[in-house]
Amino acid sequence: MRLGIVGGGPAGISLAWFLKGTKIQATVYEGLEDVGKKPCAWGVLKGIESYLELPKEAIYSEIRGFRIFLDNKLVSEVRGRERLGYIVNKPLLLKRLGEKVELRLNSKVVFDREGKLKVNGKVEEVDRVVVATGHYSLDKGATIPAIQYITDLPFDPEIVDMYFYSDLLGYGWIFPDPNGAKIGVGGYAEIPFLMEKLKGLTRGKIMSFHGARVADNGIIEDRLNGRYVGEALGAVYAVTGEGIRPSIITSKIMADSLLEGKDFGKEMRRSKIYWTLKVHADVIRRAKASNSVKGLERVLLKADPKLVIKFAMGDFGKLDLIKLFGSAII
């Protein structure tokens, strides 16, 4: 079978990587001249090792601690010897994975009236297409704006800071970067409001500014049809914005489903990643419905910091949720 994968981000390239050397011939079509262009904080949390080996040269540092702030006051901190994740060079990571698959850059993809895949004006003979174009294929209402500075702030390479606010349904962050720090804010607000929040976080000399939209509604049920993976499927943790690892996990489930002749939707719905993404989305949905982040504030202020970190990382079970939120969230 010939598989066309539209989009050369973490989901698209990893799907081809999982299929290399199998009966499925996968080709990734990326519209830009290079991979890894979408701005993000480059964090990949633990568990990714179960799916693929990160090239050593693409790892900047190992995450061993998290700090969580509410209205700029430290409320939770966890740090130890355990590796909680990585800060990666995302463009280099995707480039290295892309070297091992059929990746075509500068490939402008459209579908003609008959539904055939056309790349740079020519029909590509493929048996199946999977869309991995991230937020670009989503309605604006299914995403939030996120903005980010890269500064020269000296920042501990093993620590990640997450910020939450009583007047913003969203989040801020400071992630270590080879040049200093990535400092950003995203949420359900207009850009001027987010810029004010970002000014309150920013330290160091600003070297560059980026912006993007991020999926924030959880898995989109009507896209569990075997045609979408990654952020195009909604695979982003809504409370924290983590997307690289969940995107790669959805691609592994897709690859296994294709190779084993199984229904992707059914396989996704029985997976832990589906459930944990849904829980994150439910927390955001409840906050939107009540027009308040008080519930999340209570969790941040009163819960065991280790449980808060587990929830933020998507590494939780039902008992953890009961301890954090009570039975209402289950």
PDB file of N, CA and C in Angstrom, residues 75 296-305 324:
ATOM      1  N   VAL A  75       3.632  27.811  43.625  1.00  0.00           N
ATOM      2  CA  VAL A  75       2.701  27.014  44.433  1.00  0.00           C
ATOM      3  C   VAL A  75       3.077  25.537  44.465  1.00  0.00           C
ATOM      4  N   LEU A 296      -9.465  25.032  38.998  1.00  0.00           N
ATOM      5  CA  LEU A 296      -8.053  24.763  38.737  1.00  0.00           C
ATOM      6  C   LEU A 296      -7.170  25.442  39.779  1.00  0.00           C
ATOM      7  N   GLU A 297      -7.565  26.634  40.209  1.00  0.00           N
ATOM      8  CA  GLU A 297      -6.816  27.329  41.260  1.00  0.00           C
ATOM      9  C   GLU A 297      -6.766  26.498  42.533  1.00  0.00           C
ATOM     10  N   ARG A 298      -7.904  25.944  42.924  1.00  0.00           N
ATOM     11  CA  ARG A 298      -7.952  25.148  44.160  1.00  0.00           C
ATOM     12  C   ARG A 298      -7.006  23.956  44.074  1.00  0.00           C
ATOM     13  N   VAL A 299      -6.990  23.311  42.917  1.00  0.00           N
ATOM     14  CA  VAL A 299      -6.096  22.163  42.739  1.00  0.00           C
ATOM     15  C   VAL A 299      -4.640  22.597  42.869  1.00  0.00           C
ATOM     16  N   LEU A 300      -4.289  23.687  42.227  1.00  0.00           N
ATOM     17  CA  LEU A 300      -2.907  24.154  42.256  1.00  0.00           C
ATOM     18  C   LEU A 300      -2.465  24.539  43.660  1.00  0.00           C
ATOM     19  N   LEU A 301      -3.382  25.100  44.450  1.00  0.00           N
ATOM     20  CA  LEU A 301      -3.029  25.600  45.773  1.00  0.00           C
ATOM     21  C   LEU A 301      -3.023  24.519  46.843  1.00  0.00           C
ATOM     22  N   LYS A 302      -3.882  23.508  46.713  1.00  0.00           N
ATOM     23  CA  LYS A 302      -4.091  22.571  47.817  1.00  0.00           C
ATOM     24  C   LYS A 302      -3.570  21.156  47.568  1.00  0.00           C
ATOM     25  N   ALA A 303      -3.385  20.786  46.328  1.00  0.00           N
ATOM     26  CA  ALA A 303      -3.043  19.390  46.032  1.00  0.00           C
ATOM     27  C   ALA A 303      -1.560  19.110  46.257  1.00  0.00           C
ATOM     28  N   ASP A 304      -1.256  17.833  46.411  1.00  0.00           N
ATOM     29  CA  ASP A 304       0.122  17.366  46.497  1.00  0.00           C
ATOM     30  C   ASP A 304       0.859  17.787  45.220  1.00  0.00           C
ATOM     31  N   PRO A 305       1.976  18.510  45.342  1.00  0.00           N
ATOM     32  CA  PRO A 305       2.705  18.958  44.145  1.00  0.00           C
ATOM     33  C   PRO A 305       3.042  17.832  43.177  1.00  0.00           C
ATOM     34  N   LEU A 324      -7.314  14.797  43.140  1.00  0.00           N
ATOM     35  CA  LEU A 324      -7.150  16.169  42.671  1.00  0.00           C
ATOM     36  C   LEU A 324      -8.467  16.926  42.565  1.00  0.00           C
TER      37      LEU A 324
END
